[in-house]
mmCIF file of C-alpha atoms in Angstrom:
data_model
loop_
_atom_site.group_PDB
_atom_site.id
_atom_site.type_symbol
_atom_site.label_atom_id
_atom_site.label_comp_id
_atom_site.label_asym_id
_atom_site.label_seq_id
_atom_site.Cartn_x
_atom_site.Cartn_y
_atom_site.Cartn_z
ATOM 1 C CA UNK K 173 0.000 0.000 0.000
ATOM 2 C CA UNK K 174 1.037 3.791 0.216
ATOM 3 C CA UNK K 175 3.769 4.257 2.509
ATOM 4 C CA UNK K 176 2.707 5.473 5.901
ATOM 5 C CA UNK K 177 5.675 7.556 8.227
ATOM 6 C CA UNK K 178 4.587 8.034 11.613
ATOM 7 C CA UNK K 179 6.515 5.093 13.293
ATOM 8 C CA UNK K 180 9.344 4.237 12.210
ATOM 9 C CA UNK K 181 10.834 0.261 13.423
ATOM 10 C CA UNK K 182 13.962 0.494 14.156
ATOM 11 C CA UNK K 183 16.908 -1.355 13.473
ATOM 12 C CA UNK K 184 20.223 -0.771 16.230
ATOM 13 C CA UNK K 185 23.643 -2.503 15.077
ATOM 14 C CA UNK K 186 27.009 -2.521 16.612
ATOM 15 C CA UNK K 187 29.343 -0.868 14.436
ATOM 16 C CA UNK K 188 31.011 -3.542 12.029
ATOM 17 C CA UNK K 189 28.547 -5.830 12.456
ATOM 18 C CA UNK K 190 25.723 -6.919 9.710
ATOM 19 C CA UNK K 191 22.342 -5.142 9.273
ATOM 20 C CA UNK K 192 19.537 -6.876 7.514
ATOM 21 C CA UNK K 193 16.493 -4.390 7.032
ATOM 22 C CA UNK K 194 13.668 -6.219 5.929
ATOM 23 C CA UNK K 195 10.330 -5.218 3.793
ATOM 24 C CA UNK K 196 7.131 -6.830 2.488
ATOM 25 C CA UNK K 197 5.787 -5.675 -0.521
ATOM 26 C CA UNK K 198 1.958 -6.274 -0.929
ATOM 27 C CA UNK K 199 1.477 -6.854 -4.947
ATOM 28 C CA UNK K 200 2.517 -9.804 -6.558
ATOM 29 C CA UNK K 201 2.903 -8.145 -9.956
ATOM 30 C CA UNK K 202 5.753 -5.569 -8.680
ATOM 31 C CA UNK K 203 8.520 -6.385 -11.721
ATOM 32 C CA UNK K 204 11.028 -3.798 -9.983
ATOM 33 C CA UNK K 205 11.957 -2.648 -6.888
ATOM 34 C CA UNK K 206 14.623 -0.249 -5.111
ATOM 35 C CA UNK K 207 16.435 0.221 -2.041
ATOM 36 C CA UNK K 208 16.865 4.143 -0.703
ATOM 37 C CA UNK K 209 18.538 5.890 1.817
ATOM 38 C CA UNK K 210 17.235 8.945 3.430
ATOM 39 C CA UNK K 211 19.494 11.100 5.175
ATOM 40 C CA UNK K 212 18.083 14.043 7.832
ATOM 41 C CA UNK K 213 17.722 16.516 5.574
ATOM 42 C CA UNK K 214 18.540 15.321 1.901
ATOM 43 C CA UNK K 215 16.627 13.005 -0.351
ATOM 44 C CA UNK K 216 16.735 9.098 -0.676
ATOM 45 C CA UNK K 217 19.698 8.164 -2.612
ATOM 46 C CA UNK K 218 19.544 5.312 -4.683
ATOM 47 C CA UNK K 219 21.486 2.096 -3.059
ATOM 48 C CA UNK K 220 20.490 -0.708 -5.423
ATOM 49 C CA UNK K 221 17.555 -2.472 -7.774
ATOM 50 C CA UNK K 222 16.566 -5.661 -8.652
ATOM 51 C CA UNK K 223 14.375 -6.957 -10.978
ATOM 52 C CA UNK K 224 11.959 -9.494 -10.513
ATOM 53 C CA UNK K 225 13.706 -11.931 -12.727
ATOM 54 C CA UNK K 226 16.650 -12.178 -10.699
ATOM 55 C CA UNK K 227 16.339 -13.259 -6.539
ATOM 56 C CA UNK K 228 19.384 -11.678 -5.673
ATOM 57 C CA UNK K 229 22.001 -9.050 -6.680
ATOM 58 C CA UNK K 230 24.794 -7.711 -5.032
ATOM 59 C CA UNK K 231 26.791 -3.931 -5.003
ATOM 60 C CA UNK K 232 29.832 -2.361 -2.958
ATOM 61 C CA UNK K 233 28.842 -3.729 0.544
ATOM 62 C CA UNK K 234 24.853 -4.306 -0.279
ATOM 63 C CA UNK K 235 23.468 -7.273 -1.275
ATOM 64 C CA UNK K 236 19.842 -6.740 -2.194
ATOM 65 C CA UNK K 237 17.268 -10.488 -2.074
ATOM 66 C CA UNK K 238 13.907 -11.185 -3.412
ATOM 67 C CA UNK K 239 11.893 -13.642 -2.684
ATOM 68 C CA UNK K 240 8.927 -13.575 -4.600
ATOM 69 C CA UNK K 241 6.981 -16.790 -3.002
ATOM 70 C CA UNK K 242 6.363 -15.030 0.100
ATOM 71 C CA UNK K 243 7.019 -11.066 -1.204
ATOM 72 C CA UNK K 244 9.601 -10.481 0.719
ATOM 73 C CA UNK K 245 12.776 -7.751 0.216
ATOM 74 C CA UNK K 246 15.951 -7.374 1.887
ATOM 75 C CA UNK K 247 18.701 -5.501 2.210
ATOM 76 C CA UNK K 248 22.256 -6.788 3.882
ATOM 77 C CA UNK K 249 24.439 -4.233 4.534
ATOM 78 C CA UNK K 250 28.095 -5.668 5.682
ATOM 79 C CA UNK K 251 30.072 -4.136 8.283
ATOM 80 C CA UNK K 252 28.171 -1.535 9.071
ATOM 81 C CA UNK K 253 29.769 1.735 9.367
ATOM 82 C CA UNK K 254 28.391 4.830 11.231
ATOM 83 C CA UNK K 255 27.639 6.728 8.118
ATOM 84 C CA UNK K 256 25.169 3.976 7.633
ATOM 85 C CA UNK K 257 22.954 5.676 10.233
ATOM 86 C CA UNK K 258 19.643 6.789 8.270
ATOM 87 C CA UNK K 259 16.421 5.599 7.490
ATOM 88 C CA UNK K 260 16.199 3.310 4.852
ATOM 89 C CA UNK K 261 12.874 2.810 2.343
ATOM 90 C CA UNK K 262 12.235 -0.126 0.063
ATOM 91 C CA UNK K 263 10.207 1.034 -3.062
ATOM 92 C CA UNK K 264 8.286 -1.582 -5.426
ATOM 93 C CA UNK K 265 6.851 -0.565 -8.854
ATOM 94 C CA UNK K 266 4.049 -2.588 -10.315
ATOM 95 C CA UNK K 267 3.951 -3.877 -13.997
ATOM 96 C CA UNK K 268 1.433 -1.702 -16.458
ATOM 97 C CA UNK K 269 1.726 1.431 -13.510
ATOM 98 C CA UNK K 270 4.106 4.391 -13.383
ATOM 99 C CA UNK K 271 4.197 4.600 -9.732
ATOM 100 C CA UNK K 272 7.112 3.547 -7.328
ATOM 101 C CA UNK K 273 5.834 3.034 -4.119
ATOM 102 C CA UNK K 274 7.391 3.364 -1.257
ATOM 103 C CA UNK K 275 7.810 1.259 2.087
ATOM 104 C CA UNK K 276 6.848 3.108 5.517
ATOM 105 C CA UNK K 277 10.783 3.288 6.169
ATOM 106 C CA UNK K 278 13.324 1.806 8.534
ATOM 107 C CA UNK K 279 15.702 3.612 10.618
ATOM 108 C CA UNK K 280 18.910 1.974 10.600
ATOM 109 C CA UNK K 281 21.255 3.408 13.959
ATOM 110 C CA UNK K 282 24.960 2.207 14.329
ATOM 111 C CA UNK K 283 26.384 2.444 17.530
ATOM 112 C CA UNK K 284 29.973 3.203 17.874
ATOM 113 C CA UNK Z 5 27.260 15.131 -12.171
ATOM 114 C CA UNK Z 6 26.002 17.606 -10.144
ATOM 115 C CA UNK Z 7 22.463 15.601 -9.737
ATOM 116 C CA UNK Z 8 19.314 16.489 -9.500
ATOM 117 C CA UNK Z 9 19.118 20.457 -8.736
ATOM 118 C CA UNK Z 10 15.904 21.655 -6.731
ATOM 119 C CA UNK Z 11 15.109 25.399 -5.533
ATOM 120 C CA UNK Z 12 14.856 26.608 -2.866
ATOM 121 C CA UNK Z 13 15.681 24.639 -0.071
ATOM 122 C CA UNK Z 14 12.946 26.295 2.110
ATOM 123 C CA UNK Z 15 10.227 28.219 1.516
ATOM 124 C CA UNK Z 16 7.837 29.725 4.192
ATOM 125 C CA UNK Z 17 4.684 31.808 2.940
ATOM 126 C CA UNK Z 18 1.277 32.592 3.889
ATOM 127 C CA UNK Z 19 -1.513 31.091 3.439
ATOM 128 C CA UNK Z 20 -3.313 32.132 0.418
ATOM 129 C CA UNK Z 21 0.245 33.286 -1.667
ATOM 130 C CA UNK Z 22 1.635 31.641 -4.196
ATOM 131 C CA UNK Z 23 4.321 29.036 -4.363
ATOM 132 C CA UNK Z 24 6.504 27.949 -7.165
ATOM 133 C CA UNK Z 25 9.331 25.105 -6.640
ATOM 134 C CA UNK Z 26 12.148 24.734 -9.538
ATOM 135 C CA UNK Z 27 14.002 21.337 -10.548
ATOM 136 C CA UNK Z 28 16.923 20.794 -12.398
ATOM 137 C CA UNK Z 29 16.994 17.121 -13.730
ATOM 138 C CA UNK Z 30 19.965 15.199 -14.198
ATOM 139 C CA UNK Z 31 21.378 15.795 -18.190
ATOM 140 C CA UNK Z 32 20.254 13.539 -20.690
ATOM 141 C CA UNK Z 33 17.642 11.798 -18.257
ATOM 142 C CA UNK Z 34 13.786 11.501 -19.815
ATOM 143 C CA UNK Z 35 11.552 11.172 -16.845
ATOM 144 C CA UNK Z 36 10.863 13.347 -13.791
ATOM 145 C CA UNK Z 37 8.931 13.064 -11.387
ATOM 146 C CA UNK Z 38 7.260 15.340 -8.279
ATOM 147 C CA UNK Z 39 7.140 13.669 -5.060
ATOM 148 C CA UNK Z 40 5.874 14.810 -1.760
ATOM 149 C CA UNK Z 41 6.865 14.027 1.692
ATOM 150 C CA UNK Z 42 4.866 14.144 5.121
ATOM 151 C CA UNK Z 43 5.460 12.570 8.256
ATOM 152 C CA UNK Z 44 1.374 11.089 8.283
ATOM 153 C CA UNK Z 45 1.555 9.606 4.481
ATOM 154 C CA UNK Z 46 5.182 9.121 3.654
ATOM 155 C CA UNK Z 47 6.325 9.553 -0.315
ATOM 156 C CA UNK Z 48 3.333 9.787 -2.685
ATOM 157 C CA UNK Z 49 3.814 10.327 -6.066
ATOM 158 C CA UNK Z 50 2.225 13.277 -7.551
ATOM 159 C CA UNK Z 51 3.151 13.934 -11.116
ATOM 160 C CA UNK Z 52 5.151 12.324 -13.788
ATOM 161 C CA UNK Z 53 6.539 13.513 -16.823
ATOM 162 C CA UNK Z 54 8.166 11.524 -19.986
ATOM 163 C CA UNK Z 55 10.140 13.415 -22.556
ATOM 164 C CA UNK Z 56 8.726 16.621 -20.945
ATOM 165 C CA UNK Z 57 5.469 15.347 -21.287
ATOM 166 C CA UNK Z 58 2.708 14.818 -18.455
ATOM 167 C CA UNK Z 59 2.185 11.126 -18.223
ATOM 168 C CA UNK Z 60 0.075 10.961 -14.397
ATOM 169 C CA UNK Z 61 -1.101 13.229 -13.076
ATOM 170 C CA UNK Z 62 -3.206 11.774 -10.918
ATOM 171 C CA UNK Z 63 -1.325 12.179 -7.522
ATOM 172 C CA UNK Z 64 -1.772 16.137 -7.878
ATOM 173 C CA UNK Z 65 -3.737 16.795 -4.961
ATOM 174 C CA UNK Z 66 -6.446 19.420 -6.375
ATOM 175 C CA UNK Z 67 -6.535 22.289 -8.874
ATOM 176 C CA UNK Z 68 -4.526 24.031 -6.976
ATOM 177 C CA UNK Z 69 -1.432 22.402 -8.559
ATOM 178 C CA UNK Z 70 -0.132 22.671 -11.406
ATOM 179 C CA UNK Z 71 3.332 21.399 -12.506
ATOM 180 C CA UNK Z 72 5.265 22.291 -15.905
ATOM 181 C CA UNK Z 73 7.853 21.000 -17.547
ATOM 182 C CA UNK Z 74 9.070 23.144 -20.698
ATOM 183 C CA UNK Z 75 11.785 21.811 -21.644
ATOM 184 C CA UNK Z 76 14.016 18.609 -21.203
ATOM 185 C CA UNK Z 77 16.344 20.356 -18.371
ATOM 186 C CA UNK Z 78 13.536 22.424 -16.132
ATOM 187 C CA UNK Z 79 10.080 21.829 -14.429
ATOM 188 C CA UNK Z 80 8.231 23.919 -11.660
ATOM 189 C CA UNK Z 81 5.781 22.705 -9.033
ATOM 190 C CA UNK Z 82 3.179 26.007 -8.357
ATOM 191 C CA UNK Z 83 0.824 25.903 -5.522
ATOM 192 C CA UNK Z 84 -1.740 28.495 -6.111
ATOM 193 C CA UNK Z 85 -3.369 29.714 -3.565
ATOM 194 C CA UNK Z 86 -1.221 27.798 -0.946
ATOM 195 C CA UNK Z 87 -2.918 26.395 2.698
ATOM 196 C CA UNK Z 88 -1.144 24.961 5.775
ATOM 197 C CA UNK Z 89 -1.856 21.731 4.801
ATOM 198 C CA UNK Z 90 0.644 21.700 2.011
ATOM 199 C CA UNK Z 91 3.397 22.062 4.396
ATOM 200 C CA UNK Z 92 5.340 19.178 3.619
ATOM 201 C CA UNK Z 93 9.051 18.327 1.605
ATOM 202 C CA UNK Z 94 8.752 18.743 -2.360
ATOM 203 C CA UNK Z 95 11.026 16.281 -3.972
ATOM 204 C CA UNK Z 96 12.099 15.972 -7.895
ATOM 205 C CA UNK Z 97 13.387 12.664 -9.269
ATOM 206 C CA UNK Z 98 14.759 12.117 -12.802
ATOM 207 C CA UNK Z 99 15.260 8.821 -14.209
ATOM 208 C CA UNK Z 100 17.051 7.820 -17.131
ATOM 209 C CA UNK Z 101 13.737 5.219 -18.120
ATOM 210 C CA UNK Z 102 11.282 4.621 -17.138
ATOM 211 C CA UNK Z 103 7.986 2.937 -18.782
ATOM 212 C CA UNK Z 104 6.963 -0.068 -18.755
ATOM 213 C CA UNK Z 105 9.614 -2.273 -20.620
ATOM 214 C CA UNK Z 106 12.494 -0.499 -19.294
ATOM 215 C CA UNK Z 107 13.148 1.128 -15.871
ATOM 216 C CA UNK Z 108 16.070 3.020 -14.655
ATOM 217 C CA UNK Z 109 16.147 3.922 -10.963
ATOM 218 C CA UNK Z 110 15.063 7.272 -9.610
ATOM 219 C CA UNK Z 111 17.669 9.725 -8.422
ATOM 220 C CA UNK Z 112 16.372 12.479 -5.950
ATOM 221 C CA UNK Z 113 17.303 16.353 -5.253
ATOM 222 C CA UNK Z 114 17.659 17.365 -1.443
ATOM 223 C CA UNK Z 115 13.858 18.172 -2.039
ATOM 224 C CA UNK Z 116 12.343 21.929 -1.100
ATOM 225 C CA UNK Z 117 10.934 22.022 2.391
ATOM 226 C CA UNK Z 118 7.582 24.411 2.378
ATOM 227 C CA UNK Z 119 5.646 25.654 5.622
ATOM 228 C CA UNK Z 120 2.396 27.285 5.070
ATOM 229 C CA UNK Z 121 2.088 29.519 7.687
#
């Protein structure tokens, strides 16, 4: 559905440790989806896609996985560094639609 | 690349003035896109253009937006007359694609923040 922002889950990692930020994704016709990060302040900046031919894909310390049996997203982040610390939004875009939709949001905080 | 260009960064008016936000896209990239951002309803969607071309508009909330885009490397969001309730953070995307064969991801400015006072 339409992303919704008044709670936020979040998501508190050691610093160099893993962070897995999860997402469901409601339509099973979605053919693309993205991973953002949203800064205080700035926009979401683009981390990584996948299409919805593919189950997993992988980028400089991201690895992005799809599962479409149970609509499922994730996003691995590996040794998690401070400047990691934002709030992070899974967007889907469904086939025959122009709209990206975006997840509620998770805030991801690192502690030194 | 210097990215996605929006202006300004803040903007605080009265109710009942009008409102226009700028983008810059990124070169060479064929879709924009309008998004706004609230802490009740998240990112919604509220216009998208193709090769300067309106393609949905159907996230625009009433007739009191209006959103141009007159060439390949400029668009404006106008708000006209403005109310409190369309305090919020104006974003512009561009994408290099984006239909529905081919799909580039979306790359954001640092967005416009407005308060209706």
């Amino acid at each position: 559905g339409e992303s919704v922002g008044l709670h936020l889950p979040t998501l508190s990692v050691q610093e160099g440790d893993n962070s897995i930020i999860n997402c469901a994704y409601s339509n099973s016709a979605s053919d693309y989806f993205i991973w953002y990060k949203q800064e205080s302040g700035k926009g979401p900046q683009f981390i990584i896609d996948i299409r919805s031919n593919m189950d997993k894909r992988q980028g400089q310390r991201v690895t992005v996985l799809l599962n479409k049996t149970v609509k499922h997203l994730s996003l691995q982040i590996a040794a998690t560094q401070p400047g990691d610390s934002a709030v992070y939004f899974c967007a889907e875009k469904r086939d025959s639609s122009y709209k990206l939709i975006f997840g509620s949001g998770t805030r991801l905080l690192v502690r030194p | 690349d210097a990215g996605v260009i929006q202006s300004p960064r803040h903007e605080v008016t009265e109710m009942g003035q009008e409102v226009t936000l700028r983008c810059k896209p990124i070169s060479g990239h064929n879709s924009l896109f309008w998004y706004r951002q609230t802490m009740m309803r998240g990112l919604e969607l509220l216009i998208y253009f193709n090769n300067n071309v309106p393609i949905d508009d159907s996230g625009m909330p009433e007739d009191r937006f209006s959103a141009k885009m007159p060439n390949a490397s400029f668009s404006t969001l106008k708000i006209q007359p403005s109310e409190p309730r369309d305090s919020a953070v104006y974003f512009c995307a561009s994408s290099l694609g984006w239909g529905d064969s081919y799909n580039s991801p979306l790359h954001f400015g640092n967005g416009t923040r407005l308060t209706v006072t």
